[in-house]
C-alpha positions as a LaTeX table, in Angstrom:
\begin{tabular}{lrrr}
\hline
Residue & $x$ (\AA) & $y$ (\AA) & $z$ (\AA) \\
\hline
Met1 & 71.04 & 81.63 & 145.78 \\
Val2 & 74.16 & 82.36 & 147.83 \\
Pro3 & 75.10 & 86.09 & 147.67 \\
Phe4 & 78.06 & 86.97 & 145.43 \\
Arg5 & 79.77 & 88.89 & 148.22 \\
Leu6 & 80.42 & 85.64 & 150.08 \\
Tyr7 & 82.80 & 84.50 & 147.31 \\
Arg8 & 84.57 & 87.73 & 146.44 \\
His9 & 87.58 & 86.58 & 148.45 \\
Leu10 & 88.20 & 84.07 & 145.64 \\
Ile11 & 88.52 & 86.76 & 142.93 \\
Pro12 & 92.27 & 87.48 & 143.43 \\
Gln13 & 93.05 & 83.77 & 143.22 \\
Leu14 & 91.03 & 83.34 & 140.03 \\
Ala15 & 92.61 & 86.42 & 138.48 \\
Ala16 & 96.12 & 85.18 & 139.27 \\
Ala17 & 95.35 & 81.83 & 137.70 \\
Ala18 & 94.09 & 83.53 & 134.55 \\
Arg19 & 97.35 & 85.52 & 134.20 \\
Ser20 & 99.51 & 82.42 & 134.55 \\
Pro21 & 101.49 & 81.43 & 131.39 \\
Ser22 & 100.12 & 77.92 & 131.77 \\
Ala23 & 96.53 & 79.09 & 131.79 \\
Pro24 & 94.55 & 77.64 & 128.85 \\
Lys25 & 93.75 & 80.04 & 126.01 \\
Ala26 & 90.13 & 80.84 & 125.33 \\
Ala27 & 88.70 & 79.02 & 122.33 \\
Ala28 & 87.17 & 81.05 & 119.52 \\
Ser29 & 83.71 & 79.62 & 119.93 \\
Cys30 & 80.21 & 80.80 & 120.70 \\
Ala31 & 79.43 & 77.61 & 122.61 \\
Pro32 & 78.47 & 78.13 & 126.27 \\
Arg33 & 81.55 & 78.11 & 128.49 \\
Arg34 & 81.49 & 75.69 & 131.43 \\
Ile35 & 82.11 & 77.54 & 134.70 \\
Pro36 & 83.93 & 75.35 & 137.24 \\
Pro37 & 82.05 & 74.87 & 140.52 \\
Leu38 & 83.13 & 76.74 & 143.62 \\
Pro39 & 85.01 & 74.71 & 146.21 \\
Ala40 & 82.82 & 72.34 & 148.19 \\
Leu41 & 84.08 & 73.76 & 151.49 \\
Ala42 & 82.96 & 77.26 & 150.51 \\
Met43 & 79.49 & 75.98 & 149.72 \\
Ala44 & 79.34 & 74.09 & 153.00 \\
Ala45 & 80.64 & 77.00 & 155.05 \\
Tyr46 & 78.66 & 79.81 & 153.51 \\
Gly47 & 75.40 & 78.33 & 152.26 \\
Thr48 & 72.38 & 80.01 & 153.79 \\
Gly49 & 69.57 & 78.34 & 151.88 \\
Val50 & 66.33 & 77.27 & 153.49 \\
Cys51 & 63.88 & 74.58 & 152.46 \\
Ala52 & 61.66 & 75.26 & 149.48 \\
Asp53 & 58.49 & 75.32 & 151.60 \\
Ser54 & 59.90 & 77.83 & 154.09 \\
Lys55 & 58.83 & 81.46 & 153.90 \\
Leu56 & 61.77 & 82.79 & 155.87 \\
Leu57 & 63.36 & 86.08 & 154.90 \\
Phe58 & 66.83 & 86.35 & 156.42 \\
Arg59 & 69.37 & 89.18 & 156.50 \\
Gln60 & 72.74 & 89.36 & 158.25 \\
Leu61 & 73.70 & 92.96 & 159.08 \\
Phe62 & 77.02 & 94.28 & 160.41 \\
Glu63 & 78.05 & 97.14 & 162.71 \\
Lys64 & 81.74 & 97.81 & 162.12 \\
Glu65 & 82.66 & 99.76 & 165.27 \\
Ser66 & 81.94 & 96.82 & 167.59 \\
Ser67 & 82.12 & 94.13 & 164.87 \\
Thr68 & 78.60 & 93.09 & 165.81 \\
Tyr69 & 76.19 & 91.08 & 163.69 \\
Thr70 & 72.49 & 91.88 & 163.82 \\
Tyr71 & 70.05 & 89.37 & 162.34 \\
Leu72 & 66.69 & 90.05 & 160.73 \\
Leu73 & 64.24 & 87.19 & 160.26 \\
Ala74 & 60.68 & 87.41 & 158.97 \\
Asp75 & 57.85 & 85.10 & 157.94 \\
Val76 & 56.99 & 86.54 & 154.52 \\
Gly77 & 54.37 & 83.84 & 154.03 \\
Asp78 & 52.23 & 85.61 & 156.63 \\
Pro79 & 50.19 & 88.55 & 155.29 \\
Glu80 & 51.63 & 90.86 & 157.97 \\
Lys81 & 55.22 & 89.68 & 157.40 \\
Pro82 & 56.08 & 89.56 & 161.14 \\
Ala83 & 59.79 & 89.98 & 161.87 \\
Val84 & 62.32 & 89.70 & 164.68 \\
Leu85 & 65.63 & 91.50 & 165.05 \\
Ile86 & 68.40 & 89.78 & 167.04 \\
Asp87 & 71.15 & 91.80 & 168.77 \\
Pro88 & 70.43 & 95.27 & 167.34 \\
Val89 & 73.03 & 98.00 & 167.95 \\
Asp90 & 72.05 & 101.58 & 168.84 \\
Arg91 & 74.27 & 103.07 & 166.11 \\
Thr92 & 72.54 & 101.14 & 163.34 \\
Val93 & 68.91 & 101.31 & 164.43 \\
Asp94 & 67.96 & 103.74 & 161.67 \\
Arg95 & 69.57 & 101.51 & 159.05 \\
Asp96 & 67.76 & 98.44 & 160.38 \\
Leu97 & 64.36 & 100.12 & 160.64 \\
Asn98 & 64.69 & 101.60 & 157.16 \\
Leu99 & 65.37 & 98.12 & 155.79 \\
Ile100 & 62.40 & 96.70 & 157.67 \\
Lys101 & 60.17 & 99.43 & 156.22 \\
Glu102 & 61.57 & 98.97 & 152.72 \\
Leu103 & 60.87 & 95.23 & 152.82 \\
Gly104 & 57.34 & 95.80 & 154.12 \\
Leu105 & 57.91 & 93.90 & 157.36 \\
Lys106 & 56.27 & 94.31 & 160.76 \\
Leu107 & 58.83 & 94.15 & 163.58 \\
Ile108 & 57.30 & 92.44 & 166.59 \\
Tyr109 & 60.39 & 91.52 & 168.65 \\
Ala110 & 63.78 & 93.17 & 169.23 \\
Met111 & 65.82 & 90.47 & 170.95 \\
Asn112 & 69.18 & 90.17 & 172.67 \\
Thr113 & 71.24 & 87.03 & 173.18 \\
His114 & 72.76 & 88.58 & 176.33 \\
Val115 & 73.66 & 91.88 & 178.01 \\
His116 & 76.43 & 93.32 & 175.85 \\
Ala117 & 79.57 & 94.93 & 177.30 \\
Asp118 & 81.06 & 96.16 & 174.02 \\
His119 & 78.13 & 98.15 & 172.63 \\
Val120 & 74.77 & 99.62 & 173.54 \\
Thr121 & 71.79 & 97.54 & 172.50 \\
Gly122 & 69.35 & 99.18 & 170.12 \\
Thr123 & 66.21 & 97.71 & 171.67 \\
Gly124 & 65.32 & 100.80 & 173.73 \\
Leu125 & 65.70 & 103.12 & 170.76 \\
Ile126 & 63.69 & 100.75 & 168.58 \\
Lys127 & 60.83 & 100.81 & 171.09 \\
Thr128 & 60.71 & 104.62 & 171.00 \\
Lys129 & 60.47 & 104.56 & 167.21 \\
Leu130 & 58.22 & 101.49 & 166.97 \\
Pro131 & 56.10 & 101.38 & 170.15 \\
Gly132 & 54.48 & 98.12 & 169.06 \\
Ala133 & 57.77 & 96.21 & 169.08 \\
Lys134 & 58.60 & 94.23 & 172.23 \\
Ser135 & 62.05 & 93.75 & 173.75 \\
Val136 & 63.22 & 90.24 & 174.63 \\
Ile137 & 66.10 & 89.00 & 176.79 \\
Ser138 & 66.69 & 86.07 & 179.13 \\
Lys139 & 65.29 & 86.15 & 182.64 \\
Ala140 & 68.69 & 85.01 & 183.93 \\
Ser141 & 70.31 & 88.19 & 182.58 \\
Gly142 & 68.53 & 90.29 & 185.21 \\
Ala143 & 67.86 & 92.98 & 182.60 \\
Lys144 & 64.46 & 94.57 & 182.07 \\
Ala145 & 62.49 & 93.65 & 178.96 \\
Asp146 & 58.91 & 93.30 & 177.80 \\
Gln147 & 59.39 & 89.56 & 177.61 \\
Ser148 & 61.85 & 87.59 & 179.74 \\
Val149 & 62.58 & 84.16 & 178.30 \\
Glu150 & 63.91 & 80.92 & 179.74 \\
His151 & 65.34 & 77.70 & 178.37 \\
Gly152 & 62.78 & 75.86 & 176.26 \\
Asp153 & 60.60 & 78.87 & 175.47 \\
Lys154 & 59.52 & 79.46 & 171.88 \\
Ile155 & 59.23 & 82.85 & 170.22 \\
Tyr156 & 56.79 & 82.87 & 167.32 \\
Phe157 & 56.76 & 85.24 & 164.37 \\
Gly158 & 54.00 & 84.09 & 162.05 \\
Lys159 & 54.25 & 80.33 & 161.62 \\
Leu160 & 57.99 & 80.36 & 162.23 \\
Phe161 & 59.58 & 80.25 & 165.67 \\
Leu162 & 62.86 & 80.42 & 167.55 \\
Glu163 & 63.58 & 78.05 & 170.40 \\
Val164 & 65.44 & 79.45 & 173.42 \\
Arg165 & 68.45 & 77.48 & 174.64 \\
Ala166 & 70.27 & 78.63 & 177.77 \\
Thr167 & 74.00 & 78.87 & 177.01 \\
Pro168 & 75.57 & 80.63 & 180.01 \\
Gly169 & 79.31 & 80.99 & 180.43 \\
His170 & 80.23 & 84.22 & 178.67 \\
Thr171 & 77.60 & 85.78 & 180.93 \\
Ala172 & 75.14 & 84.09 & 183.25 \\
Gly173 & 72.23 & 85.16 & 181.06 \\
Cys174 & 73.43 & 84.12 & 177.60 \\
Val175 & 70.95 & 82.31 & 175.37 \\
Thr176 & 71.09 & 80.88 & 171.87 \\
Tyr177 & 68.09 & 81.23 & 169.57 \\
Val178 & 67.52 & 78.21 & 167.30 \\
Thr179 & 65.06 & 77.83 & 164.43 \\
Gly180 & 62.47 & 75.09 & 164.78 \\
Asp181 & 62.93 & 71.43 & 163.87 \\
Ser182 & 59.54 & 70.66 & 162.32 \\
Pro183 & 59.11 & 70.14 & 158.54 \\
Asp184 & 57.58 & 73.59 & 158.00 \\
Gln185 & 60.58 & 75.37 & 159.54 \\
Pro186 & 63.82 & 76.45 & 157.76 \\
Ser187 & 66.24 & 73.69 & 156.79 \\
Pro188 & 69.06 & 73.39 & 157.62 \\
Arg189 & 68.43 & 74.76 & 161.09 \\
Met190 & 69.98 & 78.05 & 162.14 \\
Ala191 & 71.34 & 78.98 & 165.57 \\
Phe192 & 72.15 & 82.51 & 166.72 \\
Thr193 & 74.80 & 81.89 & 169.33 \\
Gly194 & 75.56 & 85.36 & 170.67 \\
Asp195 & 79.01 & 85.27 & 172.30 \\
Ala196 & 78.72 & 81.68 & 173.50 \\
Leu197 & 80.30 & 80.53 & 170.27 \\
Ile198 & 82.24 & 82.72 & 167.84 \\
Ile199 & 83.59 & 81.23 & 164.63 \\
Arg200 & 86.66 & 79.19 & 165.67 \\
Ala201 & 86.54 & 80.83 & 169.10 \\
Cys202 & 84.22 & 81.73 & 171.98 \\
Gly203 & 83.32 & 84.70 & 174.12 \\
Arg204 & 85.46 & 85.88 & 177.04 \\
Thr205 & 84.76 & 84.40 & 180.45 \\
Asp206 & 86.88 & 86.66 & 182.65 \\
Phe207 & 84.18 & 89.25 & 183.41 \\
Gln208 & 80.39 & 89.72 & 183.69 \\
Gly209 & 80.12 & 86.62 & 185.86 \\
Gly210 & 81.64 & 84.40 & 183.19 \\
Ser211 & 82.75 & 80.80 & 183.68 \\
Ser212 & 84.89 & 78.82 & 181.24 \\
Asp213 & 83.62 & 75.50 & 182.62 \\
Gln214 & 80.02 & 76.60 & 182.26 \\
Leu215 & 80.60 & 77.88 & 178.73 \\
Tyr216 & 82.20 & 74.60 & 177.69 \\
Gln217 & 79.23 & 72.65 & 179.04 \\
Ser218 & 76.75 & 75.03 & 177.40 \\
Val219 & 78.28 & 74.74 & 173.95 \\
His220 & 78.64 & 70.96 & 174.09 \\
Ser221 & 75.16 & 70.31 & 175.47 \\
Gln222 & 73.11 & 72.96 & 173.66 \\
Ile223 & 74.94 & 73.80 & 170.41 \\
Phe224 & 77.10 & 70.82 & 169.44 \\
Thr225 & 74.11 & 68.51 & 169.92 \\
Leu226 & 72.26 & 70.21 & 167.06 \\
Pro227 & 72.36 & 68.54 & 163.62 \\
Lys228 & 75.84 & 68.80 & 162.13 \\
Asp229 & 74.63 & 70.92 & 159.19 \\
Thr230 & 73.06 & 73.53 & 161.49 \\
Leu231 & 74.21 & 77.01 & 160.46 \\
Leu232 & 75.76 & 78.93 & 163.36 \\
Tyr233 & 75.61 & 82.73 & 163.37 \\
Pro234 & 77.64 & 84.54 & 166.07 \\
Ala235 & 77.10 & 88.00 & 167.55 \\
His236 & 80.62 & 89.07 & 166.55 \\
Asp237 & 83.37 & 88.37 & 164.08 \\
Tyr238 & 86.77 & 90.04 & 163.76 \\
Lys239 & 88.27 & 88.09 & 160.86 \\
Gly240 & 85.75 & 88.51 & 158.05 \\
Phe241 & 83.80 & 85.28 & 158.59 \\
Thr242 & 80.01 & 85.27 & 158.45 \\
Val243 & 78.70 & 81.80 & 159.27 \\
Thr244 & 79.87 & 78.34 & 160.27 \\
Thr245 & 78.31 & 74.96 & 161.03 \\
Val246 & 78.19 & 72.59 & 163.98 \\
Glu247 & 80.30 & 70.10 & 162.03 \\
Glu248 & 83.01 & 72.70 & 161.34 \\
Glu249 & 83.21 & 73.98 & 164.90 \\
Val250 & 83.41 & 70.49 & 166.38 \\
Ala251 & 86.32 & 69.80 & 164.02 \\
Tyr252 & 88.17 & 73.12 & 164.03 \\
Asn253 & 87.29 & 75.19 & 167.09 \\
Ala254 & 90.38 & 74.62 & 169.22 \\
Arg255 & 88.87 & 76.36 & 172.25 \\
Leu256 & 85.75 & 74.24 & 172.40 \\
Ser257 & 86.25 & 71.02 & 170.47 \\
Lys258 & 88.89 & 69.39 & 172.69 \\
Asp259 & 87.91 & 66.96 & 175.42 \\
Lys260 & 87.72 & 68.69 & 178.75 \\
Val261 & 90.67 & 67.92 & 181.01 \\
Pro262 & 89.45 & 66.81 & 184.47 \\
Ala263 & 90.60 & 68.95 & 187.38 \\
Asn264 & 93.19 & 67.37 & 189.66 \\
\hline
\end{tabular}
């Protein structure tokens, strides 16, 4: 079921329609009232369902000061309910760990998509509070971690896994974590893009060793080649969006969807 909060932006429109003089009057009947379906685009843009056989628990968490999304994934089909946390923020570590405890999960990995310039990662603080949890970041980032990953690596939590795709450009060490493509993995697939791709935009490339050419190539070769219904979850959003798809970004992301103009 798609959470109600994802559609609350439609409430003012529905209320205005109900107040309109041309709005139909309610019939005096006890018969069940037919509720019109939500717009197809909303369902396509905000659906976060997984296949019936999947045992994935998924939560999208938000830190308002830096407009950062943190993602919690767990295999609740495994007796230990192993979990991973992607892009935790130091200011919200207590919130995240309290949720993990409340849900009865076992955090095994605290992961970063890249070295962040706009906030302090929460992985170090998490490790002091949960010594069994391991930090993860790309080898290309040059940052210290318990596990340094490279393109093609797989990170398992229970029977579920995330595939590592190198997506440099915002920084040299950016990676995107993608759910698996086998029948026992979540469907549609999910990709956690960090700052390589932001909804209808992309991360900056004018600092931290960034390269606009490299970012363009990364997105087109590693993200836009995923199935068109793949759900894309960025590390940041500043406009109130939560999720997009490959199909949407190819069509509407003006920064990344245009053909690259050859250099003279």
